[in-house]
CSV table of C-alpha atoms and ligand atoms in Angstrom, one decimal:
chain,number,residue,atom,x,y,z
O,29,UNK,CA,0.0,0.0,0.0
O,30,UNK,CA,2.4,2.4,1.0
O,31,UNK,CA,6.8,2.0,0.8
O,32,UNK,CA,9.3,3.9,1.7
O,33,UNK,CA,12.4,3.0,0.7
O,34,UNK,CA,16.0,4.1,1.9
O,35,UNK,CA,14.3,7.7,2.3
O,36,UNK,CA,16.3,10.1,3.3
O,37,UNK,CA,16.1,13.9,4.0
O,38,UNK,CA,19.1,16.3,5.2
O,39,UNK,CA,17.9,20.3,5.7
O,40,UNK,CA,20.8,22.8,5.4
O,41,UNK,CA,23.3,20.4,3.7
O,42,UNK,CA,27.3,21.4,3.8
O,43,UNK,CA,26.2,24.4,6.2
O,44,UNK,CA,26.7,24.7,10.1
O,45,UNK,CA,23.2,24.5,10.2
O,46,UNK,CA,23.3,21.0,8.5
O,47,UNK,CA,20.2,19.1,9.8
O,48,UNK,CA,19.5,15.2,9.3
O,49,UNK,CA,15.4,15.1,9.1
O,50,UNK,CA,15.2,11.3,8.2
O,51,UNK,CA,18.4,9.0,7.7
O,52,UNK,CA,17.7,5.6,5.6
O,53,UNK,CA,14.0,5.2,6.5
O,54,UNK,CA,12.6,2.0,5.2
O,55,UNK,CA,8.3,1.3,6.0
O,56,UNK,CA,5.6,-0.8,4.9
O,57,UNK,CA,2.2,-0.1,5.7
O,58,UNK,CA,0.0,-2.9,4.2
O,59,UNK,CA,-3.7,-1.8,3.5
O,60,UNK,CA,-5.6,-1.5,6.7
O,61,UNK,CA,-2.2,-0.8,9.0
O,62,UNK,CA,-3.0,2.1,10.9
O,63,UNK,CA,0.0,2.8,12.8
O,64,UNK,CA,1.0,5.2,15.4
O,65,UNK,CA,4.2,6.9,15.4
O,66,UNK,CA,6.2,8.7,18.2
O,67,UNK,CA,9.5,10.4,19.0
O,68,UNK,CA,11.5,13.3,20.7
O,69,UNK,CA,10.6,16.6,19.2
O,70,UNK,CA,12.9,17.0,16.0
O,71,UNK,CA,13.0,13.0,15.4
O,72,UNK,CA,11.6,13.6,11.9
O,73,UNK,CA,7.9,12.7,12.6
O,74,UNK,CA,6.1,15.8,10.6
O,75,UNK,CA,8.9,15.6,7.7
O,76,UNK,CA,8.3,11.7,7.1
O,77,UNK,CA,4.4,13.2,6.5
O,78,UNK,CA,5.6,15.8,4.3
O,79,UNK,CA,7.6,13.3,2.1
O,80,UNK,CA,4.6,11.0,1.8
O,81,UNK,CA,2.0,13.8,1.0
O,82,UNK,CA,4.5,16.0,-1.4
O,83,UNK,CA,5.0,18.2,0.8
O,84,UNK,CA,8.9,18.0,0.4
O,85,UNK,CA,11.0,15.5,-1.6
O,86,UNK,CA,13.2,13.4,-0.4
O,87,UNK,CA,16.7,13.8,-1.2
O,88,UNK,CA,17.2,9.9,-1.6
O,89,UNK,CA,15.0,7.4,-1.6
O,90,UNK,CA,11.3,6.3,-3.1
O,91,UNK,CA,7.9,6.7,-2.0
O,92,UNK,CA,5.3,4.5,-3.4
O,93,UNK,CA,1.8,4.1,-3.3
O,94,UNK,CA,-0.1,1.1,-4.6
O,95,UNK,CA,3.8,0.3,-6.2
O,96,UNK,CA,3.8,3.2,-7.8
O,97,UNK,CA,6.4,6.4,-7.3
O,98,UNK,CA,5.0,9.2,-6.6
O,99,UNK,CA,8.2,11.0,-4.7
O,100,UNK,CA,8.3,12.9,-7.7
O,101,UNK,CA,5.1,13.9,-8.0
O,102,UNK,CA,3.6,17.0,-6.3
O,103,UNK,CA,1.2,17.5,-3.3
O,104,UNK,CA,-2.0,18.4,-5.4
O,105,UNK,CA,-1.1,15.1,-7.7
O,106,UNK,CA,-1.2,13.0,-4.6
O,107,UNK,CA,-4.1,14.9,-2.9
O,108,UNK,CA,-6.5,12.3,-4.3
O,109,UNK,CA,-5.3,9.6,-2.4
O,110,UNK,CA,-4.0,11.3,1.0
O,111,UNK,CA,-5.9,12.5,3.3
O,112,UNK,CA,-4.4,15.1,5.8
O,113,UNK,CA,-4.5,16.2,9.2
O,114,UNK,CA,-2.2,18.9,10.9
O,115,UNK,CA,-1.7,19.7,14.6
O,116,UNK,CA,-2.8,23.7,14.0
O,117,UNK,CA,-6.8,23.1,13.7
O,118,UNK,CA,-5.9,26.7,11.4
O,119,UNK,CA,-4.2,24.6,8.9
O,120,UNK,CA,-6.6,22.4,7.5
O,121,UNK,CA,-9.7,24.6,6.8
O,122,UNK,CA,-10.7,28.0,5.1
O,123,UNK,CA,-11.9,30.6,7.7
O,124,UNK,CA,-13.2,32.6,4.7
O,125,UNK,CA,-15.3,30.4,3.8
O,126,UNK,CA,-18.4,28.4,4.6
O,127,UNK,CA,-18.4,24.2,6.3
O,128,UNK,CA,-19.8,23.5,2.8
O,129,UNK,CA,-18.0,25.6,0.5
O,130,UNK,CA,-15.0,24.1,2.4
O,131,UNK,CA,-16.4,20.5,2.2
O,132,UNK,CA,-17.0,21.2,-1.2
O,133,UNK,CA,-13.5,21.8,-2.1
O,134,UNK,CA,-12.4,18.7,-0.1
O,135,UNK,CA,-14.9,16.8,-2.1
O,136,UNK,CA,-13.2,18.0,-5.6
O,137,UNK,CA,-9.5,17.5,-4.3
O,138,UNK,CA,-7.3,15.7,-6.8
O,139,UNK,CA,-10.2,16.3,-9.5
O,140,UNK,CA,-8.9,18.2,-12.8
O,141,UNK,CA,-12.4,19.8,-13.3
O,142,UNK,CA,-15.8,20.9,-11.8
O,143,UNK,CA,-17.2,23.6,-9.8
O,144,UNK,CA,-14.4,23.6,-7.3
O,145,UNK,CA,-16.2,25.4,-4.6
O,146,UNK,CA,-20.1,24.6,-6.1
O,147,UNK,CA,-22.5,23.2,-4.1
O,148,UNK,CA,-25.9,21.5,-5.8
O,149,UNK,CA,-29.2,20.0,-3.7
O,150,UNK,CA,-27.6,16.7,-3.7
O,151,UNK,CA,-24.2,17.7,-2.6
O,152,UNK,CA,-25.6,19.9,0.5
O,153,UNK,CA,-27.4,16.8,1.6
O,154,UNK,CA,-24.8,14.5,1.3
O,155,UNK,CA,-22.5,16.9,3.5
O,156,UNK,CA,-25.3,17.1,5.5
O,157,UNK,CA,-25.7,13.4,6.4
O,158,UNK,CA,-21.5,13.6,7.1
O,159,UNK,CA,-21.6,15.9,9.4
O,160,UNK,CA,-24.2,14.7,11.8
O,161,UNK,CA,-22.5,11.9,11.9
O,162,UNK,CA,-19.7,13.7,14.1
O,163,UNK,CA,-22.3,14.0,16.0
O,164,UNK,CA,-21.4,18.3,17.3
O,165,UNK,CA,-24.5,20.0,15.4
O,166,UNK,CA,-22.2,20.9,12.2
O,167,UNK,CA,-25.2,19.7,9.9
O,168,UNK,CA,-27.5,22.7,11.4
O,169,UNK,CA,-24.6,25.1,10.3
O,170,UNK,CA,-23.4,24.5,6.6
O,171,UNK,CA,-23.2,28.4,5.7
O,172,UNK,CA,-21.3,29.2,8.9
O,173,UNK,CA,-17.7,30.7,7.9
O,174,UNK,CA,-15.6,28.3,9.2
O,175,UNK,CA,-12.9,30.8,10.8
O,176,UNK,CA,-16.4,31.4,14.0
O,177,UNK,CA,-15.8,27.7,14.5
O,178,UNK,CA,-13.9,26.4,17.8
O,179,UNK,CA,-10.6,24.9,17.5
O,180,UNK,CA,-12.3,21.2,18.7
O,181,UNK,CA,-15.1,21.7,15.6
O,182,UNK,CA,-12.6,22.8,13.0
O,183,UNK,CA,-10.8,19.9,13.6
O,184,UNK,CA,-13.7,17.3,13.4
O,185,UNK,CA,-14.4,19.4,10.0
O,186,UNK,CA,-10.8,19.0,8.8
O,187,UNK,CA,-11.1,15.0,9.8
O,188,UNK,CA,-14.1,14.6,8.0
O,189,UNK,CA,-13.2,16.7,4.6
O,190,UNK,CA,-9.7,14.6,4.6
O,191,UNK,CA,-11.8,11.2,5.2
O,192,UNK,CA,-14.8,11.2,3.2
O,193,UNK,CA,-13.1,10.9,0.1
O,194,UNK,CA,-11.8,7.4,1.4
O,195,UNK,CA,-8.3,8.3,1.0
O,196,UNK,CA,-5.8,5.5,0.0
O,197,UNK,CA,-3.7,6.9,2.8
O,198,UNK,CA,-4.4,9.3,6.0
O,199,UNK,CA,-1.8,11.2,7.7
O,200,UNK,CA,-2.6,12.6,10.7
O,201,UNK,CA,0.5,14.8,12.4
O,202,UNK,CA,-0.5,15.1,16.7
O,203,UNK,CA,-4.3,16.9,15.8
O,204,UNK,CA,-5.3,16.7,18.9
O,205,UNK,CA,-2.4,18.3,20.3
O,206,UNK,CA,-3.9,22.0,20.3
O,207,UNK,CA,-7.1,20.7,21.6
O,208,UNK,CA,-8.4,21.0,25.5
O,209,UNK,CA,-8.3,17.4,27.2
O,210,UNK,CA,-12.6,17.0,26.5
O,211,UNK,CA,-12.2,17.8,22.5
O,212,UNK,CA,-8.7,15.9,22.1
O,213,UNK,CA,-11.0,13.2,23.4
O,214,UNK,CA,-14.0,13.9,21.7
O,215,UNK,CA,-11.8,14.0,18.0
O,216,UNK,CA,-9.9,10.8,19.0
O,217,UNK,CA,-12.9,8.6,19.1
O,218,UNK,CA,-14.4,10.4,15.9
O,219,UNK,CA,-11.1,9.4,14.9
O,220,UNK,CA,-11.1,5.7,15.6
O,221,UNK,CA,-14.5,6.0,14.2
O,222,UNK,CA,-13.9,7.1,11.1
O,223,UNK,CA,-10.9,4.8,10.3
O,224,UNK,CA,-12.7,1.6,11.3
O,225,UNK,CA,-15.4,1.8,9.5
O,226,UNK,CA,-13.2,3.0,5.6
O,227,UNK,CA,-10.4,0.7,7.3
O,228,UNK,CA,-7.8,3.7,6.0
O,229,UNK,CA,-4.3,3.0,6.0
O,230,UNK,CA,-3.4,5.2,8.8
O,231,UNK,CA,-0.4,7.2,10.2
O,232,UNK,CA,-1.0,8.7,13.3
O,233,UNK,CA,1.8,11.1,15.5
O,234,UNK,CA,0.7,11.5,19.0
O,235,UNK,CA,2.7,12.7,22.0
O,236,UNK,CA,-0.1,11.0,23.9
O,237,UNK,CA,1.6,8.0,25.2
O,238,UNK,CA,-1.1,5.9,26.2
O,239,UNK,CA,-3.1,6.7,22.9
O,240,UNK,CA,0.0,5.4,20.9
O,241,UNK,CA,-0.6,2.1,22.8
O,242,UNK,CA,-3.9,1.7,22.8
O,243,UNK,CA,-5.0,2.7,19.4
O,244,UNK,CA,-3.7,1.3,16.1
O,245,UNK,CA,-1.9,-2.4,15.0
O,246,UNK,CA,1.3,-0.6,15.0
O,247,UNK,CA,3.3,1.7,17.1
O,248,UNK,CA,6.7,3.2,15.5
O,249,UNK,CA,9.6,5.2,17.4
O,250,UNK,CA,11.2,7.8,15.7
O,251,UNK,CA,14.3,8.6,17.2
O,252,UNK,CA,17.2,11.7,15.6
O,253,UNK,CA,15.7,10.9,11.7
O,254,UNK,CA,15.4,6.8,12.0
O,255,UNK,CA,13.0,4.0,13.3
O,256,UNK,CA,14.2,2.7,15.7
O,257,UNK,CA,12.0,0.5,17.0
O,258,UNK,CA,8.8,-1.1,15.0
O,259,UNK,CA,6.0,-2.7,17.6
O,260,UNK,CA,3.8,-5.4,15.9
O,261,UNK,CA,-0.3,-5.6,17.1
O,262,UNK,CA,0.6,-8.5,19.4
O,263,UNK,CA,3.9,-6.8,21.5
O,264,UNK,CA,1.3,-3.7,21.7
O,265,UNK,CA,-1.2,-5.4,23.6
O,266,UNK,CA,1.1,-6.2,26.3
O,267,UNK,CA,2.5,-2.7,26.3
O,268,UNK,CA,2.3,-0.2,29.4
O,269,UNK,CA,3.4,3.6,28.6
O,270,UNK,CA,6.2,2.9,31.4
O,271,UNK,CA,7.6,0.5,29.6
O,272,UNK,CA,7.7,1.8,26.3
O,273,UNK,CA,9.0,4.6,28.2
O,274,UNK,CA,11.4,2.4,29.2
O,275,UNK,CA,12.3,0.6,25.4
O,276,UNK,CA,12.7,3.9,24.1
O,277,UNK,CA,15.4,4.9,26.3
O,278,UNK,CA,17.0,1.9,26.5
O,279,UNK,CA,17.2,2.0,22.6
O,280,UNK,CA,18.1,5.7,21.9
O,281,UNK,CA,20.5,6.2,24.9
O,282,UNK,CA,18.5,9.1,26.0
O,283,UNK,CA,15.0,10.0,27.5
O,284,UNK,CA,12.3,11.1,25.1
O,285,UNK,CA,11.9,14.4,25.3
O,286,UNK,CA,8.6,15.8,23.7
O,287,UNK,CA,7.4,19.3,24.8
O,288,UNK,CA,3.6,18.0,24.3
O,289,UNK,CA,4.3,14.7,26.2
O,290,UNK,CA,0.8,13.5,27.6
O,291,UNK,CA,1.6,10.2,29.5
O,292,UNK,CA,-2.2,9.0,29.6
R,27,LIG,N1,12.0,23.4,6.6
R,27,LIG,C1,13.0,23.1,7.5
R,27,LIG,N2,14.2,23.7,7.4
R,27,LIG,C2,15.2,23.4,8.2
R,27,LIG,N3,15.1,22.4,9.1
R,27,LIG,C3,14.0,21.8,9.3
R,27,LIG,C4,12.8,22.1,8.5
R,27,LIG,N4,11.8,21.3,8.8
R,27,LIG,C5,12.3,20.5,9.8
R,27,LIG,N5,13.6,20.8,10.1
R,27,LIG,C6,14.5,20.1,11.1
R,27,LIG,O1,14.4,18.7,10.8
R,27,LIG,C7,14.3,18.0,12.1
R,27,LIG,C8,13.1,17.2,12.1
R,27,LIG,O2,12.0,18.0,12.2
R,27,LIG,P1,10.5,17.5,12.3
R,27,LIG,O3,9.6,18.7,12.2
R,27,LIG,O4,10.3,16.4,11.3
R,27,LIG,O5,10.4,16.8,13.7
R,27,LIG,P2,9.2,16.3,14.6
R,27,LIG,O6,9.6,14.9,15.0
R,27,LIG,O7,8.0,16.5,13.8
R,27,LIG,O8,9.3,17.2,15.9
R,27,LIG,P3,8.1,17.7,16.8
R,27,LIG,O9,7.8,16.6,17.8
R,27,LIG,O10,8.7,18.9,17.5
R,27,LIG,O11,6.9,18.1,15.9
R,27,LIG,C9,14.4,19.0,13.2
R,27,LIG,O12,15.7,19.2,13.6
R,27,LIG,C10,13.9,20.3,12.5
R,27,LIG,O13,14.5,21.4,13.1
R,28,LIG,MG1,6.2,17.5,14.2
């Protein structure tokens, strides 16, 4: 479903401000996998999203989706089979304009033509029936501008315009992380949700510790630009966050240090 090979990314090469991002990353989600990843801040977490949406390429190394490359290719090429979700509940939505004018964008992304921003009968329903299914009054509210929403809301919006689509692949980079402890929650389980039932091939950052453990089939720790250590479903289960605490440190010489660190 989705490779990585040998990917590696260097910022600021042959200056003092030389930075390794991702050092000879090699992962291989198979269709279904929704894997959690974690890691000290700066391990390369939001830059191994960035080379699988487009966002940056990869100074060595292949990306392929469905066994085809597409490091090459850019972000809006690849839109139509990722589906995105940042931290900043800003990032994902346009304030300027309405829930369905921005759920009718999401609707067209990756498409060459149409009405990007158009919204027929048939369309407001349909966005209609997606929305109350998050279950937070968002169907009563279509022509509200989405910058009035609240920081929890625009992120269940963003979740649903990146999902509905059924994205080959959904990246989702710590979006609860600007959240209050009641939404984080609230957006997690639409999150579980939303993934069970399209079964998306999912990666998920979190600096929640105990999230990392309990959700997913697979947890991943990132550690100064490589994997070091790749958890299968069954080692998971058994898993407490003191002792993958404990394996991280033990593997990376160091305690992980993550400014957002929730330990459950
Ligand atoms: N555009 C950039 N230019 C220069 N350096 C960058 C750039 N983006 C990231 N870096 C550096 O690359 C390294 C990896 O950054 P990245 O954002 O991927 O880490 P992260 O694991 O997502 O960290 P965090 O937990 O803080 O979000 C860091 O040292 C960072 O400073
Ligand atoms: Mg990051």
């Amino acid at each position: 479903m989705l490779q990585l090979t040998h990917v590696s990314k260097l910022f600021n090469p042959g200056t003092t401000d030389e930075k390794v991002a991702l050092m000879d990353i090699n992962l291989h989600l198979e269709p279904g996998d929704f894997v959690t990843v974690i890691g000290s801040n700066g391990a390369g977490k939001s830059t191994l999203m960035n080379i699988i949406s487009g966002g940056m390429k990869p100074d060595a190394g292949k990306v392929l989706i469905d066994g085809s490359e597409v490091q090459n290719l850019p972000e809006f090429r690849r839109s139509r089979w990722i589906g995105r979700v940042f931290q900043d509940p800003m990032a994902g939505t346009a304030p300027r304009m309405t829930i369905e004018e921005n759920l009718a964008m999401a609707y067209n992304r990756g498409k060459k033509r149409g009405l990007r921003f158009g919204v027929n009968a048939a369309k407001r329903s349909m966005f209609r029936e997606q929305l109350s299914r998050l279950g937070i009054g968002l169907e009563n509210r279509l022509r509200a501008k989405v910058g009035l929403l609240s920081g929890g809301e625009r992120q269940a919006l963003s979740l649903l315009m990146a999902t509905f689509t059924e994205p080959q692949i959904l990246l989702l980079d710590e979006h609860t992380a600007a959240l209050d402890p009641a939404r984080a929650e609230l957006i997690t389980r639409l999150t579980e949700e939303i993934i069970r039932e399209l079964s998306l091939t999912t990666l998920m950052v979190t600096h929640n510790m105990e999230q990392a453990i309990r959700l997913g089939n697979r947890l991943i720790m990132m550690d100064k630009g490589r994997i070091v250590l790749d958890i299968p479903r069954e080692r998971k289960q058994d898993l407490t966050v003191e002792r993958l605490l404990g394996e991280f440190e033990q593997i990376s010489g160091h305690k992980l240090t993550d400014d957002r660190i929730v330990l459950g």
